mmCIF file with all atom_site columns, C-alpha atoms in Angstrom:
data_model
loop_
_atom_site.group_PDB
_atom_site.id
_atom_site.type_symbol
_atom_site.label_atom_id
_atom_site.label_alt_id
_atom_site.label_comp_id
_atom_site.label_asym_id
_atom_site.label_entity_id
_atom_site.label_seq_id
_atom_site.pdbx_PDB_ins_code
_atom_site.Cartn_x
_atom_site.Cartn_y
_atom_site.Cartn_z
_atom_site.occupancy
_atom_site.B_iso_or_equiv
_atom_site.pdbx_formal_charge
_atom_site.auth_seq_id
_atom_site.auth_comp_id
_atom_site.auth_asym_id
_atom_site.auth_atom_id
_atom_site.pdbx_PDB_model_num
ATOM 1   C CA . UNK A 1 1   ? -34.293 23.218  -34.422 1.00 0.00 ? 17  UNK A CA 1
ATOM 2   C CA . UNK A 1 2   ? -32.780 21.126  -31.452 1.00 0.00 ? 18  UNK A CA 1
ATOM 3   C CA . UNK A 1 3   ? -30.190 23.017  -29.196 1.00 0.00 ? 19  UNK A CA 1
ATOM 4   C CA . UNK A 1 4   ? -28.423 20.714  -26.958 1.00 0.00 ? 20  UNK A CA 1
ATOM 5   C CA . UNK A 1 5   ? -27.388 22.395  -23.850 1.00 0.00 ? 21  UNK A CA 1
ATOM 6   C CA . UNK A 1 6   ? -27.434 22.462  -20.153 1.00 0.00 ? 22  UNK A CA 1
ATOM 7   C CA . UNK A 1 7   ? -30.088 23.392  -18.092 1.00 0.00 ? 23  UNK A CA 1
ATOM 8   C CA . UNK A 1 8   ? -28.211 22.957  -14.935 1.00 0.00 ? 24  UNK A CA 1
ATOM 9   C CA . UNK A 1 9   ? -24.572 23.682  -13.480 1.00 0.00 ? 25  UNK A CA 1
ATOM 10  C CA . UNK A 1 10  ? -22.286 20.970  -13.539 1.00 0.00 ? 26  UNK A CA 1
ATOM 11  C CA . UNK A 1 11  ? -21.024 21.147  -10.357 1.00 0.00 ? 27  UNK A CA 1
ATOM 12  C CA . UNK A 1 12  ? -17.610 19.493  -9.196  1.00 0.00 ? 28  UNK A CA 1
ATOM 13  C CA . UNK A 1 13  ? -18.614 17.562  -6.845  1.00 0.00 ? 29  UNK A CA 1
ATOM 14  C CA . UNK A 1 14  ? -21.464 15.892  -9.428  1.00 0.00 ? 30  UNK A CA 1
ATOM 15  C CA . UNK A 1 15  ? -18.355 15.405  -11.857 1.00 0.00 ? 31  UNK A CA 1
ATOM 16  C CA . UNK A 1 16  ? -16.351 13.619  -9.221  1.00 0.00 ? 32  UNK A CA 1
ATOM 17  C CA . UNK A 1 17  ? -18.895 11.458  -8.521  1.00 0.00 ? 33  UNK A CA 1
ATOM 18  C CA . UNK A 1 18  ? -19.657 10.153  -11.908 1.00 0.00 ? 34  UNK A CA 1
ATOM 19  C CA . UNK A 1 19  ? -18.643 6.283   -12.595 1.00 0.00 ? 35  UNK A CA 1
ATOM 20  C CA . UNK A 1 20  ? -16.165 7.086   -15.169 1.00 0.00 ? 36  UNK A CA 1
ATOM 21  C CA . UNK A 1 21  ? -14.163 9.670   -13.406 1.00 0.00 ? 37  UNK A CA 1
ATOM 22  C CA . UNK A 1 22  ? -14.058 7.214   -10.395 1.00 0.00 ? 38  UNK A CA 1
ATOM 23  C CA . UNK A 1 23  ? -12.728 4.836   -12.809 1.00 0.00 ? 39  UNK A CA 1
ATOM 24  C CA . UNK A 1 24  ? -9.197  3.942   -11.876 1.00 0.00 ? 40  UNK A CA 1
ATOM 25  C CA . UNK A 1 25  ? -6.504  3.064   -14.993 1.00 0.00 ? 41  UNK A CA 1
ATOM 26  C CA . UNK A 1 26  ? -3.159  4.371   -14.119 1.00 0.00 ? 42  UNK A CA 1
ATOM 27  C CA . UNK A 1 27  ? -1.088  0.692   -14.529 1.00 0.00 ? 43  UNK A CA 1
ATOM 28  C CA . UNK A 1 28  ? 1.459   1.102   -11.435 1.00 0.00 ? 44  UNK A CA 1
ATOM 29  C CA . UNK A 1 29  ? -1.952  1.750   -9.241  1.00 0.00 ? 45  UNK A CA 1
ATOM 30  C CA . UNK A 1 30  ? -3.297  -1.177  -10.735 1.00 0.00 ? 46  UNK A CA 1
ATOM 31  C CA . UNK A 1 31  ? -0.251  -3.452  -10.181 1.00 0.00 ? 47  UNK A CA 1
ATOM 32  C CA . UNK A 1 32  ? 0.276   -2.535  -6.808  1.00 0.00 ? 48  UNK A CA 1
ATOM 33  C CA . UNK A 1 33  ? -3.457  -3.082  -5.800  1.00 0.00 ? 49  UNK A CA 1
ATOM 34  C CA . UNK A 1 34  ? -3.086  -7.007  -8.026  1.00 0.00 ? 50  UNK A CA 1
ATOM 35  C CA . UNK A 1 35  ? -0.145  -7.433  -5.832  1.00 0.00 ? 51  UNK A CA 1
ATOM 36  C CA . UNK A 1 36  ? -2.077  -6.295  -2.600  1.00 0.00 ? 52  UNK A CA 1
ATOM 37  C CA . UNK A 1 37  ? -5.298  -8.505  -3.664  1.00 0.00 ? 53  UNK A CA 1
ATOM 38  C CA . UNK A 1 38  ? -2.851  -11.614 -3.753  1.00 0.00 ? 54  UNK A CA 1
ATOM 39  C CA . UNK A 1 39  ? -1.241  -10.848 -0.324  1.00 0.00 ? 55  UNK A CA 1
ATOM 40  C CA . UNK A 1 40  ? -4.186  -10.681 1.137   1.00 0.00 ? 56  UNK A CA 1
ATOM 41  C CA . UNK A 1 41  ? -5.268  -7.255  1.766   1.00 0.00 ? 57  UNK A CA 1
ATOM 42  C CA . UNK A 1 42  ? -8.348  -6.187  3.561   1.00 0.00 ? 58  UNK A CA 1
ATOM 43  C CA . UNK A 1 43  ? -10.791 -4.318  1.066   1.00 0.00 ? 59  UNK A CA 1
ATOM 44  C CA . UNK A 1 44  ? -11.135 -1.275  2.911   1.00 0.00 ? 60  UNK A CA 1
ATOM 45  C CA . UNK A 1 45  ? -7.457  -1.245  2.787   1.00 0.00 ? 61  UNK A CA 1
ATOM 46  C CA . UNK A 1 46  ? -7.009  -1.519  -0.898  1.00 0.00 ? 62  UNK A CA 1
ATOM 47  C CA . UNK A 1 47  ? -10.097 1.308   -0.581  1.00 0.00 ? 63  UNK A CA 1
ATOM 48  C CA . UNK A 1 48  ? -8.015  3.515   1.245   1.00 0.00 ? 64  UNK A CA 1
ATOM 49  C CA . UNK A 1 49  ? -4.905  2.943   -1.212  1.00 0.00 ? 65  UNK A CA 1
ATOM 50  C CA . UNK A 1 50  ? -6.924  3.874   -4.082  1.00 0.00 ? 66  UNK A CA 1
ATOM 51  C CA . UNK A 1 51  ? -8.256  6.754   -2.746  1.00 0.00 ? 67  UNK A CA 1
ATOM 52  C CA . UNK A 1 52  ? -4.901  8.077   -1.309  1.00 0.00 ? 68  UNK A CA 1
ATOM 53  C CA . UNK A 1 53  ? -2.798  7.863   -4.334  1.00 0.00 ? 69  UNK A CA 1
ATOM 54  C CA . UNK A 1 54  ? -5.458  8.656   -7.150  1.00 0.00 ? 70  UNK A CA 1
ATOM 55  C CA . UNK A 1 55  ? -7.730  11.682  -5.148  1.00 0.00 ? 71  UNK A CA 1
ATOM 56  C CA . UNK A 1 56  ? -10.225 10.116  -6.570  1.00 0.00 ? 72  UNK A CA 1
ATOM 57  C CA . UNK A 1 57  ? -13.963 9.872   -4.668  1.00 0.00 ? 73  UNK A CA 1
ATOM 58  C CA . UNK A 1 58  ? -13.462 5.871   -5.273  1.00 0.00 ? 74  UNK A CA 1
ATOM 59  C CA . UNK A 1 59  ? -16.463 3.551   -3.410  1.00 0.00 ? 75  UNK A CA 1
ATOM 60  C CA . UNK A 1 60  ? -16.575 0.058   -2.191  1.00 0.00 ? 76  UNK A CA 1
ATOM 61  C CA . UNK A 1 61  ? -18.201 -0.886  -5.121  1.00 0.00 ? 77  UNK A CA 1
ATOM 62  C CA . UNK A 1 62  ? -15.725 0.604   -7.617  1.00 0.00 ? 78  UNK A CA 1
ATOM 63  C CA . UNK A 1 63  ? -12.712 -1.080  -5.655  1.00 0.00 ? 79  UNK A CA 1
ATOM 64  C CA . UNK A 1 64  ? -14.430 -4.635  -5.746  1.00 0.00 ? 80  UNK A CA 1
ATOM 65  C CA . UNK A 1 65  ? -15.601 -4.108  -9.945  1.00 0.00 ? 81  UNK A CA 1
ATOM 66  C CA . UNK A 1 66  ? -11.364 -3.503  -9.844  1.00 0.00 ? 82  UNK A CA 1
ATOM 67  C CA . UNK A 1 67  ? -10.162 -6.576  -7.884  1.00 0.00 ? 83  UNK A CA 1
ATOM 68  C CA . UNK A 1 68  ? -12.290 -8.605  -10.405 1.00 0.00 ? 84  UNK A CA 1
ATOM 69  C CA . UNK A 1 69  ? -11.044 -7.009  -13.787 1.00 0.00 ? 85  UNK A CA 1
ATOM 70  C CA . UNK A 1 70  ? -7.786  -7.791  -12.208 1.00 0.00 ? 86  UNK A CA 1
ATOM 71  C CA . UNK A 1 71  ? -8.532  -11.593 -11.224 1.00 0.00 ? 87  UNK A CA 1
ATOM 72  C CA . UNK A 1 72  ? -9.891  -12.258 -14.412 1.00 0.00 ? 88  UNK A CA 1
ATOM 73  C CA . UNK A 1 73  ? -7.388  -10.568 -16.874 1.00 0.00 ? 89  UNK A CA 1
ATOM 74  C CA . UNK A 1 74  ? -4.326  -11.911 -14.102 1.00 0.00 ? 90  UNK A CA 1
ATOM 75  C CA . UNK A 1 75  ? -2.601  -13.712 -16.545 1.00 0.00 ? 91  UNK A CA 1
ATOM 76  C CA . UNK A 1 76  ? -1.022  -17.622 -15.384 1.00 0.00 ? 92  UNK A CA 1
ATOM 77  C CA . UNK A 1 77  ? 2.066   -17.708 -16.825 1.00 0.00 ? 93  UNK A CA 1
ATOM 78  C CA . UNK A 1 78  ? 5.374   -16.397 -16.775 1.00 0.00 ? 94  UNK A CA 1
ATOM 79  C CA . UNK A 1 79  ? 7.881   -16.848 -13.505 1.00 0.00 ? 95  UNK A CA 1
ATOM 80  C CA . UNK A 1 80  ? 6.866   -15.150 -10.548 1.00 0.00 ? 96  UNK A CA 1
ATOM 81  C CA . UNK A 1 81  ? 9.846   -13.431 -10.014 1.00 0.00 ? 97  UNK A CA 1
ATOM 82  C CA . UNK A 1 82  ? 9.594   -12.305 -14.003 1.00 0.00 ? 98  UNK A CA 1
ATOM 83  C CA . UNK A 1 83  ? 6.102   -10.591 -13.157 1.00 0.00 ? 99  UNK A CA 1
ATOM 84  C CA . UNK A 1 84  ? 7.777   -9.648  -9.382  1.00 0.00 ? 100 UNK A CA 1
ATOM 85  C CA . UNK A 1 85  ? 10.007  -7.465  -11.353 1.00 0.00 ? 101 UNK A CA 1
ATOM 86  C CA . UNK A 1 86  ? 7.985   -6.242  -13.751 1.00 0.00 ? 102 UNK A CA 1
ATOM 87  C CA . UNK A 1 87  ? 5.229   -4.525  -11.303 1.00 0.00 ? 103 UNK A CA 1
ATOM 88  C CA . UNK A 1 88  ? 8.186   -3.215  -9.252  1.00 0.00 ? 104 UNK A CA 1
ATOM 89  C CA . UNK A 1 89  ? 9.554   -1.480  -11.799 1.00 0.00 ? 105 UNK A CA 1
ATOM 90  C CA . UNK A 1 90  ? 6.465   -0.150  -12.928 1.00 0.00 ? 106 UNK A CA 1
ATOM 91  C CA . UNK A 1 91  ? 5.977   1.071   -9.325  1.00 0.00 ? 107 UNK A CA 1
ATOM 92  C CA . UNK A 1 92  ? 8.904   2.836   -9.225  1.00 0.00 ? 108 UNK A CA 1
ATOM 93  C CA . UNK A 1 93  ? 8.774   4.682   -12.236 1.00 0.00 ? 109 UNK A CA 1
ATOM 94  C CA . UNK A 1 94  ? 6.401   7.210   -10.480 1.00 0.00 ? 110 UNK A CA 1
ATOM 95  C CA . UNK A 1 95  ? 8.213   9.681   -9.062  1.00 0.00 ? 111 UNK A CA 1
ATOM 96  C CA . UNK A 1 96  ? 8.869   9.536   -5.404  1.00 0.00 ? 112 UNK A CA 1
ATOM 97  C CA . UNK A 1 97  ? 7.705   5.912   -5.112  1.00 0.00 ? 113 UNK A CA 1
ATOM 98  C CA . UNK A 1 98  ? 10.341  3.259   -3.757  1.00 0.00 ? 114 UNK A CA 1
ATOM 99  C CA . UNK A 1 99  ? 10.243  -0.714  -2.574  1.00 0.00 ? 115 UNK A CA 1
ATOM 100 C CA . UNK A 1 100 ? 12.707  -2.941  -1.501  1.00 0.00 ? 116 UNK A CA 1
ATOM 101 C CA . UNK A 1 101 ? 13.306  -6.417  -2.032  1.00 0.00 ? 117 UNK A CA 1
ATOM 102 C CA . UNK A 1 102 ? 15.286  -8.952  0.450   1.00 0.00 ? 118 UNK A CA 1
ATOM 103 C CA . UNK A 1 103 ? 16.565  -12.112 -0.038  1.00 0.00 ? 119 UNK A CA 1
ATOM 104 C CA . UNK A 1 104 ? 17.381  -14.960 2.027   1.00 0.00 ? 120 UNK A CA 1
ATOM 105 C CA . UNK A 1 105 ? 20.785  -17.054 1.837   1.00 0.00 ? 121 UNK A CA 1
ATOM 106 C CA . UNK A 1 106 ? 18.812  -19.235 -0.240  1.00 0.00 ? 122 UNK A CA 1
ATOM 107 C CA . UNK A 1 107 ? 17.928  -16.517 -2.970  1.00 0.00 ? 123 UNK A CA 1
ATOM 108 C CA . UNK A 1 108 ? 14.161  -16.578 -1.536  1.00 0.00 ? 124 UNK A CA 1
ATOM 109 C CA . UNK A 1 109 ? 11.843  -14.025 -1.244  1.00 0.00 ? 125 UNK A CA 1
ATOM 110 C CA . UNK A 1 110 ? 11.619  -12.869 2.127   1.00 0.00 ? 126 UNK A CA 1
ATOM 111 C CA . UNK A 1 111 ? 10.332  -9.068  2.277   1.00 0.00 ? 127 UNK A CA 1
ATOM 112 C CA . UNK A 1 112 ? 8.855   -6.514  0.257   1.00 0.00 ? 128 UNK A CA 1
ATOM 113 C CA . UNK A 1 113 ? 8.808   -3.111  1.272   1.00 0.00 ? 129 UNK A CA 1
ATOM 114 C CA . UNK A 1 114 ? 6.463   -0.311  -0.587  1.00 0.00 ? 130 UNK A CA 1
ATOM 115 C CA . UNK A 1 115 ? 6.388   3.019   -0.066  1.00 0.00 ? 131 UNK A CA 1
ATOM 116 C CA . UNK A 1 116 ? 4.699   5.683   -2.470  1.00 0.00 ? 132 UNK A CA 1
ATOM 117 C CA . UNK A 1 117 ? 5.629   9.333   -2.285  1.00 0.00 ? 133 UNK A CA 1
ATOM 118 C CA . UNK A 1 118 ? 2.308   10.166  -0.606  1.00 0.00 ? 134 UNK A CA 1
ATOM 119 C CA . UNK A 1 119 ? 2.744   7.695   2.131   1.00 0.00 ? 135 UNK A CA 1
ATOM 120 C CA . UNK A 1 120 ? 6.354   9.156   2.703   1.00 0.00 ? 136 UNK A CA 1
ATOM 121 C CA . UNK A 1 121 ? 4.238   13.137  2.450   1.00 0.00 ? 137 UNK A CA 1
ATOM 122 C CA . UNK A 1 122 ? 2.038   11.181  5.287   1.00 0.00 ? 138 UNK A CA 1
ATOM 123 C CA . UNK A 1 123 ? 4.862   10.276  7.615   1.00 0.00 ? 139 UNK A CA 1
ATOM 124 C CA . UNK A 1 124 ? 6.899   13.401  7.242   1.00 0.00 ? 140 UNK A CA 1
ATOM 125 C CA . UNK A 1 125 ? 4.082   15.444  8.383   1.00 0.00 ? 141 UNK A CA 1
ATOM 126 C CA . UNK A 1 126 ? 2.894   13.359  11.031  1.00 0.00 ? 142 UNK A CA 1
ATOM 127 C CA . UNK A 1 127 ? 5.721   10.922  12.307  1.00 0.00 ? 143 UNK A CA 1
ATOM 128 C CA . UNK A 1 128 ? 4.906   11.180  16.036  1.00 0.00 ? 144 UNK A CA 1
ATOM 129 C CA . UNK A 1 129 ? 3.005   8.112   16.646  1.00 0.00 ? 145 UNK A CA 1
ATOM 130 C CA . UNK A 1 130 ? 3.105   5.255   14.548  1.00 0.00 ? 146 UNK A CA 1
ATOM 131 C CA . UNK A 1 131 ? 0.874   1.584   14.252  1.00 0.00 ? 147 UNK A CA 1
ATOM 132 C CA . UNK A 1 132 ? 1.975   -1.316  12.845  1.00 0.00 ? 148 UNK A CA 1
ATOM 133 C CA . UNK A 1 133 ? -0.937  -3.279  11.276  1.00 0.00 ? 149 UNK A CA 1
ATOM 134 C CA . UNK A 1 134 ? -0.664  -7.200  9.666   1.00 0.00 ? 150 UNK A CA 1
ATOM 135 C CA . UNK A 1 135 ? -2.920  -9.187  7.886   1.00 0.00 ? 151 UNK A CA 1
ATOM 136 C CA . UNK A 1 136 ? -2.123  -13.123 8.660   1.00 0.00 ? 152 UNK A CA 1
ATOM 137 C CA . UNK A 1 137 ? -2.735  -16.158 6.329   1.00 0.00 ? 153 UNK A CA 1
ATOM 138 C CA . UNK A 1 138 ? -5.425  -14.807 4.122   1.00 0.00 ? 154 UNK A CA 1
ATOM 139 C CA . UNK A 1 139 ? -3.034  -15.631 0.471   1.00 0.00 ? 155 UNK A CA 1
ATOM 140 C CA . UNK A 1 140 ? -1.680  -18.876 -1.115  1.00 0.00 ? 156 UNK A CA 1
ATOM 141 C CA . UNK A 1 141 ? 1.520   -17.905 -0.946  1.00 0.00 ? 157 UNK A CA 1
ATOM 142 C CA . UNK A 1 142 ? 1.161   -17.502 2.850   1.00 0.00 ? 158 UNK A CA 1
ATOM 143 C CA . UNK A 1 143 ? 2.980   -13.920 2.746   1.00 0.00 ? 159 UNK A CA 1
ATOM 144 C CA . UNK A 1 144 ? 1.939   -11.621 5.449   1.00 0.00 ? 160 UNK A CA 1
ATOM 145 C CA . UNK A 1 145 ? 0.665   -8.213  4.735   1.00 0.00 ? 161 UNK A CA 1
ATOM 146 C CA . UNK A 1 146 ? 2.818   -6.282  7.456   1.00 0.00 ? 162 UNK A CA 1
ATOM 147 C CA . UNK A 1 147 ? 1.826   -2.018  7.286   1.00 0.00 ? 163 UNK A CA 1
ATOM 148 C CA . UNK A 1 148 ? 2.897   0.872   9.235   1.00 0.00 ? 164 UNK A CA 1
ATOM 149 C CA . UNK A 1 149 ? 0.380   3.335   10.016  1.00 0.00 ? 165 UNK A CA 1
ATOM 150 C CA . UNK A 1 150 ? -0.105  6.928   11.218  1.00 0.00 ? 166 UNK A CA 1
ATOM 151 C CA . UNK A 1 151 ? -2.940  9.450   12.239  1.00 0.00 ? 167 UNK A CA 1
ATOM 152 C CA . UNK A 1 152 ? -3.369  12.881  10.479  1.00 0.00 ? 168 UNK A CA 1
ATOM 153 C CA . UNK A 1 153 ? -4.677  15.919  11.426  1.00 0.00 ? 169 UNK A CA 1
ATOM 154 C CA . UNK A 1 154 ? -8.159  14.400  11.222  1.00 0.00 ? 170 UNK A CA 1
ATOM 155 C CA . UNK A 1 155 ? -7.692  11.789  13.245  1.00 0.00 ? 171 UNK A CA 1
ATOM 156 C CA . UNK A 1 156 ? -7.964  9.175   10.284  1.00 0.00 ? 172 UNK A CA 1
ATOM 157 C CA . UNK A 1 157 ? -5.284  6.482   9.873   1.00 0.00 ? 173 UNK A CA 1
ATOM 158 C CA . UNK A 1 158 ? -2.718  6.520   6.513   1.00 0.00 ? 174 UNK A CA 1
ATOM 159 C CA . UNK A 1 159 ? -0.719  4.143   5.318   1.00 0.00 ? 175 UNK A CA 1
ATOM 160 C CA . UNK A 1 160 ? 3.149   5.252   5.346   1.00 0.00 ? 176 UNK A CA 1
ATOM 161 C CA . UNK A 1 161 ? 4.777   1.779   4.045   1.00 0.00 ? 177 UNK A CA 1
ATOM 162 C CA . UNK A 1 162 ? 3.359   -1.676  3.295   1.00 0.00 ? 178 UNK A CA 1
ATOM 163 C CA . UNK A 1 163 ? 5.676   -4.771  3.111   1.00 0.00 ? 179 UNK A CA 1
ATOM 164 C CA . UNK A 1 164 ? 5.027   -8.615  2.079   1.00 0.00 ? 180 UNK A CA 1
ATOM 165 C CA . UNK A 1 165 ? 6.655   -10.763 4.592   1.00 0.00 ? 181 UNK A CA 1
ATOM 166 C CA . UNK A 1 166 ? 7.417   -14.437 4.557   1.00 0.00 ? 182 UNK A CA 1
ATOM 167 C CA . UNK A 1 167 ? 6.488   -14.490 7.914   1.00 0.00 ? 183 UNK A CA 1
ATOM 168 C CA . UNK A 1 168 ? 7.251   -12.155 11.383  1.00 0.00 ? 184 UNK A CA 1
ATOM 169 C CA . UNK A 1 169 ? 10.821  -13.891 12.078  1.00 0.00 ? 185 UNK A CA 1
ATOM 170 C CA . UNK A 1 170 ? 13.369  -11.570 13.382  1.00 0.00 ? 186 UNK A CA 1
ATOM 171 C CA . UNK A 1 171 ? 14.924  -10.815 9.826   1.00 0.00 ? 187 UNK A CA 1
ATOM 172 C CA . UNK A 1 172 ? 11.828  -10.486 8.023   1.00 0.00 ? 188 UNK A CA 1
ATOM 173 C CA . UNK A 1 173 ? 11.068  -7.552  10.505  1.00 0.00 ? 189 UNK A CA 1
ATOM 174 C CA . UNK A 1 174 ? 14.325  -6.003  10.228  1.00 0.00 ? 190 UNK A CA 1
ATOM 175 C CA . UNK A 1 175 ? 14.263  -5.353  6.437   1.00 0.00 ? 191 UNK A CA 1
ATOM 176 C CA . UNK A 1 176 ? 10.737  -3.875  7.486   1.00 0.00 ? 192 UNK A CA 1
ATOM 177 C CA . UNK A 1 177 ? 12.086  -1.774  9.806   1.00 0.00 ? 193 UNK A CA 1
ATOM 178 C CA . UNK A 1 178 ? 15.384  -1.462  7.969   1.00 0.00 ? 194 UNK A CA 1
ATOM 179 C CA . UNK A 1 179 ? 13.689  -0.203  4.312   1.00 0.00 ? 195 UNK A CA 1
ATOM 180 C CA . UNK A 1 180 ? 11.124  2.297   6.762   1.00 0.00 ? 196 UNK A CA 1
ATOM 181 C CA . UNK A 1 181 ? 14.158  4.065   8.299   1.00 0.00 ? 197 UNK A CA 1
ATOM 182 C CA . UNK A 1 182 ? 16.014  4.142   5.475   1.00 0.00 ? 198 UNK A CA 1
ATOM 183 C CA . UNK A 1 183 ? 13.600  6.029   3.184   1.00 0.00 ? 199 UNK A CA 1
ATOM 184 C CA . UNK A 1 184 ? 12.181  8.252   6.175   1.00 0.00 ? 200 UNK A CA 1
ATOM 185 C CA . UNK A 1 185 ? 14.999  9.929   7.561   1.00 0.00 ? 201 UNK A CA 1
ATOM 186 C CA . UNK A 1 186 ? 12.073  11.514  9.626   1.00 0.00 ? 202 UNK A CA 1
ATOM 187 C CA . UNK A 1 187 ? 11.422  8.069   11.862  1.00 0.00 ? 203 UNK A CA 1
ATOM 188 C CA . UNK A 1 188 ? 13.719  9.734   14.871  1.00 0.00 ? 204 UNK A CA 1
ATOM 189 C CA . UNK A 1 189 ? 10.768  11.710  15.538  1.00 0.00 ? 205 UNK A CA 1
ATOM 190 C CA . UNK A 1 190 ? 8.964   8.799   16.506  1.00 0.00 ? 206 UNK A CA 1
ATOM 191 C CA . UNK A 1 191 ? 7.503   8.604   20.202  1.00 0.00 ? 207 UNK A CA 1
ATOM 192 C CA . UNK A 1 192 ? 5.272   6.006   20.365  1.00 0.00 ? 208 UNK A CA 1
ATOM 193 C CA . UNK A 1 193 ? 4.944   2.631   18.503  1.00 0.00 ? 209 UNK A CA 1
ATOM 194 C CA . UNK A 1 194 ? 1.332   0.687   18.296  1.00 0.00 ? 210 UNK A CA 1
ATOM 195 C CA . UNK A 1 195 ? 1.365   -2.802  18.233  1.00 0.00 ? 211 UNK A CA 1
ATOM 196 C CA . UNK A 1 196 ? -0.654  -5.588  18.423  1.00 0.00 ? 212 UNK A CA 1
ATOM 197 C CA . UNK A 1 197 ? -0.481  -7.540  21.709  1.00 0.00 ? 213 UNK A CA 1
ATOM 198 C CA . UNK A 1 198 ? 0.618   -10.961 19.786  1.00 0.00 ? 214 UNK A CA 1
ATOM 199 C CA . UNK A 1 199 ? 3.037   -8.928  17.980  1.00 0.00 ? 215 UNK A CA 1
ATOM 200 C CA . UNK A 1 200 ? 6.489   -10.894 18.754  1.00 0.00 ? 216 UNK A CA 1
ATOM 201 C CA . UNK A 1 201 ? 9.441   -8.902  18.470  1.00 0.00 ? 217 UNK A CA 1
ATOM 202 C CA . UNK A 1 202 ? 9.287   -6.233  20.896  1.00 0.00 ? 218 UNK A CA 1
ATOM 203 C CA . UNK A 1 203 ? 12.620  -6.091  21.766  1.00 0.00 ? 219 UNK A CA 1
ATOM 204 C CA . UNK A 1 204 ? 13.917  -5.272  17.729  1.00 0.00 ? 220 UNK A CA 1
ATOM 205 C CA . UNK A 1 205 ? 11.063  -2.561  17.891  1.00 0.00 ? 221 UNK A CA 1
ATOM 206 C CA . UNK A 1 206 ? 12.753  -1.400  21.117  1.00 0.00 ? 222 UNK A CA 1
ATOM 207 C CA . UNK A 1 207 ? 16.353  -1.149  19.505  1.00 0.00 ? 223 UNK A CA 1
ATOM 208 C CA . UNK A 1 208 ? 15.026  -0.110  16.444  1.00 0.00 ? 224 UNK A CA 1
ATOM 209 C CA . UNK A 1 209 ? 13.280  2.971   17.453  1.00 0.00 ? 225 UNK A CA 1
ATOM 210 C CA . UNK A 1 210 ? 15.365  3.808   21.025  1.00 0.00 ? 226 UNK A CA 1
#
């Protein structure tokens, strides 16, 4: 006879590791990372995403096998706004996740503001010191990827909010600001502000965050 067993332990941290247990498929994740991929996003921040909100041991590799299944199965009809809608809604049908979208006078898109409950665990623990972080020209739609940031315990930098901006005019950075506040009643326990040095609106930061 052939008895099929172990001969080994199966540790954890084996099982964590395999491919398929890596594998992410929960469809809000999956929207919000198609939606980051078109912004623009840098793939170590997409990495970090995946990682945050799954606690999954994702890799490099797994995140770039993603953004392809995604490009490829992205579908190229239907409005924009239609499929807008549809991942937001999606997105905030986990518990604890939120976004916000502003308009212009004209009805356009201006800002996006996404927040998921672990970001919003992130900054209430930690809301001392806080970067801001954007990613410039790098989609079609010429939205800017514009992120707040903090440190934790370890010294390692988490996302607390992403938002899609038309661009870094005065409003556009207020409904950034506006949506972070709003959802983090914590943000008066802010101290310091990171920026970077081309970073134009100083003096909304400055009222902002007095």
């Amino acid at each position: 006879t052939h008895r099929r067993t172990h001969n080994h332990r199966l540790r954890r941290e084996v099982y964590e590791n395999y491919p398929s247990t890596r594998r992410v498929t929960h469809p809000s994740v999956l929207d919000f990372v198609d939606e980051l991929v078109k912004a623009g996003s840098k793939p170590k921040k997409i990495l970090k995403y995946l990682q945050e909100t799954t606690g999954k041991r994702v890799i490099l590799r797994d995140m770039h096998n993603l953004v392809h299944r995604l490009k490829v199965k992205r579908r190229g009809t239907g409005a924009v706004e239609e499929r807008l809608e549809a991942v937001l809604r999606k997105f905030c049908a986990s518990r604890g996740n939120n976004a916000s979208i502003f308009m212009d006078e004209t009805k356009t898109t201006q800002t996006i503001t996404m927040q998921t409950r672990q970001m919003g665990r992130f900054f209430e623990a930690f809301p001392e010191v806080v970067m801001l972080d954007s990613t410039h020209g790098t989609n079609s739609s010429k939205y800017k990827l514009f992120s707040f940031m903090i440190d934790d315990a370890f010294g390692h930098g988490q996302y607390v909010q992403h938002a899609l901006v038309e661009n870094e005019s005065h409003a556009c950075m207020m409904n950034a600001i506006g949506a972070f506040k709003k959802k983090n009643p914590t943000s008066d326990r802010i101290r310091a502000i990171m920026i970077d040095k081309d970073f134009g609106e100083m003096s909304l930061l400055k009222r902002s965050f007095h």
